[in-house]
Tab-separated table of C-alpha atoms in Angstrom:
chain	number	residue	atom	x	y	z
Z	1	MET	CA	-19.947	-65.367	52.014
Z	2	ALA	CA	-19.100	-68.251	49.686
Z	3	ARG	CA	-22.794	-68.587	48.863
Z	4	GLN	CA	-23.007	-64.878	48.127
Z	5	LEU	CA	-19.974	-65.027	45.856
Z	6	ASP	CA	-21.331	-68.050	44.009
Z	7	GLU	CA	-24.621	-66.219	43.483
Z	8	GLN	CA	-22.829	-63.277	41.887
Z	9	ILE	CA	-20.663	-65.503	39.681
Z	10	ALA	CA	-23.688	-67.484	38.516
Z	11	GLY	CA	-25.524	-64.275	37.693
Z	12	ARG	CA	-22.696	-62.843	35.565
Z	13	PHE	CA	-21.066	-65.721	33.718
Z	14	PRO	CA	-22.340	-68.658	31.621
Z	15	VAL	CA	-22.670	-71.971	33.407
Z	16	GLY	CA	-19.516	-74.017	32.976
Z	17	GLN	CA	-17.261	-71.132	31.939
Z	18	ARG	CA	-13.784	-71.565	33.369
Z	19	LEU	CA	-13.019	-68.202	34.948
Z	20	ARG	CA	-9.686	-66.506	35.568
Z	21	VAL	CA	-9.675	-65.613	39.259
Z	22	LEU	CA	-7.238	-63.431	41.199
Z	23	ASP	CA	-7.349	-63.793	44.998
Z	24	VAL	CA	-5.425	-60.933	46.630
Z	25	GLY	CA	-4.598	-61.649	50.254
Z	26	MET	CA	-5.499	-65.293	49.781
Z	27	GLY	CA	-4.534	-66.284	53.349
Z	28	GLN	CA	-4.446	-70.052	53.720
Z	29	GLY	CA	-6.216	-70.453	50.381
Z	30	THR	CA	-9.759	-71.341	51.453
Z	31	GLN	CA	-11.564	-69.490	48.661
Z	32	ALA	CA	-8.839	-70.130	46.086
Z	33	LEU	CA	-9.062	-73.890	46.567
Z	34	ARG	CA	-12.853	-73.854	46.639
Z	35	LEU	CA	-12.978	-72.044	43.295
Z	36	ALA	CA	-10.291	-74.276	41.805
Z	37	ARG	CA	-12.374	-77.305	42.779
Z	38	ALA	CA	-15.232	-75.698	40.842
Z	39	GLY	CA	-13.038	-75.721	37.724
Z	40	HIS	CA	-11.662	-72.167	37.677
Z	41	GLN	CA	-8.057	-71.045	37.134
Z	42	VAL	CA	-6.964	-69.241	40.314
Z	43	THR	CA	-3.947	-67.061	41.065
Z	44	GLY	CA	-3.402	-66.254	44.721
Z	45	VAL	CA	-1.270	-63.377	46.023
Z	46	GLU	CA	-0.205	-63.314	49.675
Z	47	GLN	CA	2.612	-61.462	51.404
Z	48	ASP	CA	2.574	-63.270	54.772
Z	49	CYS	CA	5.075	-66.124	54.476
Z	50	THR	CA	3.247	-68.182	57.127
Z	51	MET	CA	0.004	-67.961	55.165
Z	52	VAL	CA	1.831	-68.759	51.919
Z	53	SER	CA	3.232	-71.915	53.500
Z	54	ALA	CA	-0.209	-72.911	54.783
Z	55	ALA	CA	-1.756	-72.335	51.353
Z	56	ARG	CA	0.930	-74.371	49.622
Z	57	GLU	CA	0.519	-77.186	52.129
Z	58	ALA	CA	-3.241	-77.209	51.588
Z	59	LEU	CA	-2.761	-77.155	47.815
Z	60	ALA	CA	-0.299	-80.042	47.962
Z	61	ALA	CA	-3.017	-82.208	49.519
Z	62	GLU	CA	-5.335	-81.681	46.525
Z	63	PRO	CA	-5.513	-83.955	43.463
Z	64	GLU	CA	-3.305	-83.046	40.514
Z	65	GLY	CA	-6.280	-81.812	38.507
Z	66	ILE	CA	-6.894	-79.122	41.119
Z	67	ARG	CA	-3.241	-78.351	41.860
Z	68	CYS	CA	-2.631	-77.455	38.230
Z	69	ARG	CA	-5.364	-74.798	38.382
Z	70	VAL	CA	-3.783	-72.809	41.235
Z	71	ARG	CA	-0.771	-70.510	41.126
Z	72	ILE	CA	0.531	-68.901	44.331
Z	73	ILE	CA	2.614	-65.714	44.317
Z	74	GLU	CA	4.278	-64.379	47.435
Z	75	GLY	CA	3.922	-60.618	47.159
Z	76	ASP	CA	2.040	-57.443	48.016
Z	77	GLY	CA	-1.462	-57.025	46.614
Z	78	ARG	CA	-0.622	-53.416	45.768
Z	79	ASP	CA	1.862	-54.675	43.166
Z	80	THR	CA	-0.568	-56.509	40.892
Z	81	GLY	CA	0.509	-54.283	37.999
Z	82	VAL	CA	4.008	-55.744	38.281
Z	83	HIS	CA	2.799	-59.310	37.817
Z	84	PHE	CA	-0.223	-59.059	35.509
Z	85	LEU	CA	-1.500	-57.158	32.504
Z	86	PRO	CA	-4.666	-55.049	32.814
Z	87	GLY	CA	-7.825	-57.025	32.114
Z	88	SER	CA	-6.224	-60.379	32.906
Z	89	PHE	CA	-8.980	-61.675	35.217
Z	90	ASP	CA	-12.722	-62.265	35.211
Z	91	VAL	CA	-13.018	-62.229	39.003
Z	92	VAL	CA	-10.854	-60.472	41.588
Z	93	LEU	CA	-11.217	-61.250	45.294
Z	94	CYS	CA	-9.933	-59.020	48.074
Z	95	HIS	CA	-11.297	-60.482	51.300
Z	96	GLY	CA	-10.179	-59.338	54.740
Z	97	VAL	CA	-7.389	-57.147	53.382
Z	98	LEU	CA	-8.533	-53.523	53.372
Z	99	MET	CA	-8.576	-53.331	57.166
Z	100	TYR	CA	-4.773	-53.628	57.096
Z	101	VAL	CA	-4.279	-50.956	54.408
Z	102	GLU	CA	-4.181	-47.399	55.708
Z	103	GLU	CA	-4.988	-45.792	52.336
Z	104	PRO	CA	-6.882	-48.400	50.272
Z	105	ASP	CA	-7.866	-46.340	47.221
Z	106	ALA	CA	-4.695	-47.099	45.242
Z	107	LEU	CA	-5.015	-50.816	45.979
Z	108	LEU	CA	-8.636	-50.837	44.838
Z	109	ALA	CA	-7.840	-48.928	41.658
Z	110	GLY	CA	-5.118	-51.455	40.855
Z	111	LEU	CA	-7.492	-54.366	41.407
Z	112	ALA	CA	-10.116	-52.808	39.154
Z	113	ARG	CA	-7.513	-52.528	36.379
Z	114	MET	CA	-6.950	-56.269	36.593
Z	115	LEU	CA	-10.578	-56.947	35.621
Z	116	ALA	CA	-11.726	-57.657	32.103
Z	117	PRO	CA	-14.839	-55.730	31.006
Z	118	GLY	CA	-17.820	-57.103	32.885
Z	119	GLY	CA	-15.527	-58.646	35.484
Z	120	LEU	CA	-16.489	-59.005	39.145
Z	121	LEU	CA	-14.647	-57.391	42.068
Z	122	SER	CA	-15.471	-58.986	45.434
Z	123	LEU	CA	-14.516	-57.156	48.628
Z	124	LEU	CA	-14.929	-58.258	52.237
Z	125	VAL	CA	-14.408	-55.428	54.739
Z	126	ARG	CA	-15.087	-54.597	58.357
Z	127	ASN	CA	-18.266	-52.545	58.700
Z	128	ALA	CA	-17.363	-49.175	60.233
Z	129	ASP	CA	-21.042	-48.330	60.705
Z	130	ALA	CA	-21.476	-51.239	63.118
Z	131	LEU	CA	-18.305	-51.147	65.210
Z	132	ALA	CA	-20.341	-50.571	68.386
Z	133	MET	CA	-22.252	-53.845	68.003
Z	134	ARG	CA	-19.621	-56.294	69.271
Z	135	PRO	CA	-18.652	-54.398	72.462
Z	136	GLY	CA	-22.295	-53.476	73.011
Z	137	LEU	CA	-23.442	-57.092	72.909
Z	138	ALA	CA	-20.582	-57.959	75.259
Z	139	GLY	CA	-21.692	-55.266	77.727
Z	140	ASP	CA	-18.508	-53.198	77.381
Z	141	TRP	CA	-20.203	-49.815	77.454
Z	142	ALA	CA	-17.077	-47.652	77.443
Z	143	ALA	CA	-15.816	-49.371	74.302
Z	144	THR	CA	-19.303	-49.194	72.801
Z	145	LEU	CA	-19.501	-45.426	73.230
Z	146	ALA	CA	-15.993	-44.961	71.825
Z	147	SER	CA	-16.856	-47.035	68.741
Z	148	PHE	CA	-19.525	-44.631	67.508
Z	149	ASP	CA	-17.004	-41.947	66.554
Z	150	THR	CA	-14.202	-43.926	64.922
Z	151	SER	CA	-13.398	-46.214	62.029
Z	152	SER	CA	-10.536	-47.894	63.918
Z	153	TYR	CA	-10.754	-50.973	66.111
Z	154	ARG	CA	-8.620	-53.696	67.667
Z	155	ASN	CA	-9.193	-57.065	66.049
Z	156	ARG	CA	-9.070	-60.503	67.615
Z	157	LEU	CA	-5.373	-60.768	66.811
Z	158	GLY	CA	-4.744	-57.717	68.998
Z	159	LEU	CA	-3.895	-55.483	66.025
Z	160	ASP	CA	-5.137	-51.936	65.602
Z	161	VAL	CA	-6.781	-51.842	62.188
Z	162	ARG	CA	-9.437	-49.892	60.288
Z	163	ALA	CA	-12.977	-50.408	59.037
Z	164	ASP	CA	-14.814	-49.112	55.958
Z	165	ARG	CA	-18.182	-47.452	55.450
Z	166	LEU	CA	-20.619	-48.604	52.796
Z	167	ASP	CA	-21.223	-45.110	51.450
Z	168	THR	CA	-17.520	-44.367	51.130
Z	169	LEU	CA	-16.730	-47.607	49.327
Z	170	THR	CA	-19.716	-47.140	47.036
Z	171	GLY	CA	-18.208	-43.843	45.906
Z	172	THR	CA	-14.746	-45.347	45.554
Z	173	LEU	CA	-15.978	-48.231	43.394
Z	174	ALA	CA	-17.819	-45.833	41.100
Z	175	GLY	CA	-14.662	-43.734	40.788
Z	176	ILE	CA	-12.458	-46.661	39.753
Z	177	GLY	CA	-14.834	-47.927	37.085
Z	178	ALA	CA	-16.259	-50.904	38.992
Z	179	PRO	CA	-19.515	-49.546	40.450
Z	180	LEU	CA	-21.308	-51.385	43.218
Z	181	HIS	CA	-23.628	-54.078	41.859
Z	182	ALA	CA	-24.696	-55.834	45.062
Z	183	TRP	CA	-23.777	-55.921	48.732
Z	184	TYR	CA	-24.407	-58.217	51.673
Z	185	GLY	CA	-23.871	-58.394	55.404
Z	186	VAL	CA	-21.670	-61.141	56.844
Z	187	ARG	CA	-21.751	-62.330	60.486
Z	188	VAL	CA	-24.975	-60.632	61.458
Z	189	PHE	CA	-25.774	-62.986	64.331
Z	190	THR	CA	-22.515	-64.852	64.908
Z	191	ASP	CA	-19.861	-62.153	65.328
Z	192	THR	CA	-19.566	-62.718	69.075
Z	193	ALA	CA	-18.982	-66.470	68.727
Z	194	ALA	CA	-15.587	-67.627	69.987
Z	195	ASP	CA	-13.017	-68.557	67.350
Z	196	ASP	CA	-12.821	-72.083	68.797
Z	197	ALA	CA	-16.580	-72.540	69.206
Z	198	ALA	CA	-17.841	-75.985	68.246
Z	199	VAL	CA	-19.933	-76.334	65.088
Z	200	PRO	CA	-23.556	-76.518	66.288
Z	201	ASP	CA	-25.811	-79.416	65.361
Z	202	ASP	CA	-28.169	-77.021	63.571
Z	203	VAL	CA	-25.422	-75.401	61.484
Z	204	GLU	CA	-27.523	-75.491	58.296
Z	205	ALA	CA	-30.274	-73.521	60.000
Z	206	LEU	CA	-27.657	-71.079	61.308
Z	207	LEU	CA	-26.239	-70.578	57.811
Z	208	ALA	CA	-29.720	-70.107	56.372
Z	209	ALA	CA	-30.471	-67.438	58.985
Z	210	GLU	CA	-27.177	-65.648	58.335
Z	211	GLU	CA	-27.699	-65.789	54.577
Z	212	ARG	CA	-31.227	-64.391	54.851
Z	213	ALA	CA	-30.150	-61.605	57.211
Z	214	GLY	CA	-27.134	-60.800	55.041
Z	215	ARG	CA	-29.378	-59.751	52.163
Z	216	THR	CA	-32.178	-58.137	54.199
Z	217	ASP	CA	-32.463	-54.652	55.648
Z	218	PRO	CA	-32.105	-53.566	58.398
Z	219	TYR	CA	-30.109	-56.636	59.504
Z	220	ARG	CA	-27.322	-56.459	56.938
Z	221	ARG	CA	-26.509	-52.869	57.914
Z	222	VAL	CA	-25.381	-53.971	61.398
Z	223	ALA	CA	-23.350	-56.964	60.203
Z	224	ALA	CA	-19.766	-57.182	61.421
Z	225	LEU	CA	-18.522	-57.449	57.828
Z	226	LEU	CA	-19.714	-56.168	54.482
Z	227	HIS	CA	-19.388	-58.111	51.242
Z	228	LEU	CA	-19.417	-55.689	48.289
Z	229	CYS	CA	-19.504	-56.760	44.640
Z	230	GLY	CA	-18.539	-54.277	41.933
Z	231	VAL	CA	-18.668	-54.831	38.174
Z	232	ARG	CA	-16.123	-53.486	35.735
Z	233	GLY	CA	-17.772	-51.305	33.086
């Protein structure tokens, strides 16, 4: 996904431009720190205090030149209008968040308002059109059959959450003034890998295969996750 995001940033902004990035639901700060290392100014918003602590710990280990580019706010991503003026950011990330939001339209509309004209909105969501893939590949046929008729699922943390459909989000992005510009599949071949699986020796070949599948039909349509990129008009 990082490669996909970098591709979209490179295609929209001049080389070397220092971008204003908002990372909503920043988690432990993986993308925020990566973008700060690339020279961008990053503001992260996270409401889970454990994740905020992990992000601050990771940030503290960075050189001063990177630390000064990152601001962390403990808060709800639905309250961006409280903290920032409309049009304050060139790039807004919302990765792995929508599955925890029962009604995401208001959140998405708020994120779109944060974008400057021409700004990039990057979403990472669970693919509701492929919920049967994981139980099917595991041979759990009862769960497979049940997955065809729902957009809800139980994640690896044991939480009951929701997934999104490409067609629905395409309509939502158009309605909030940040129409879909590009989309990718994420975890086409590797969704069933254990969380603690060792990094394989041929990891570069694995990443190349995932990247190719993530931009190629029909493979990307059955990916576990969808990466959608909208552009503010």
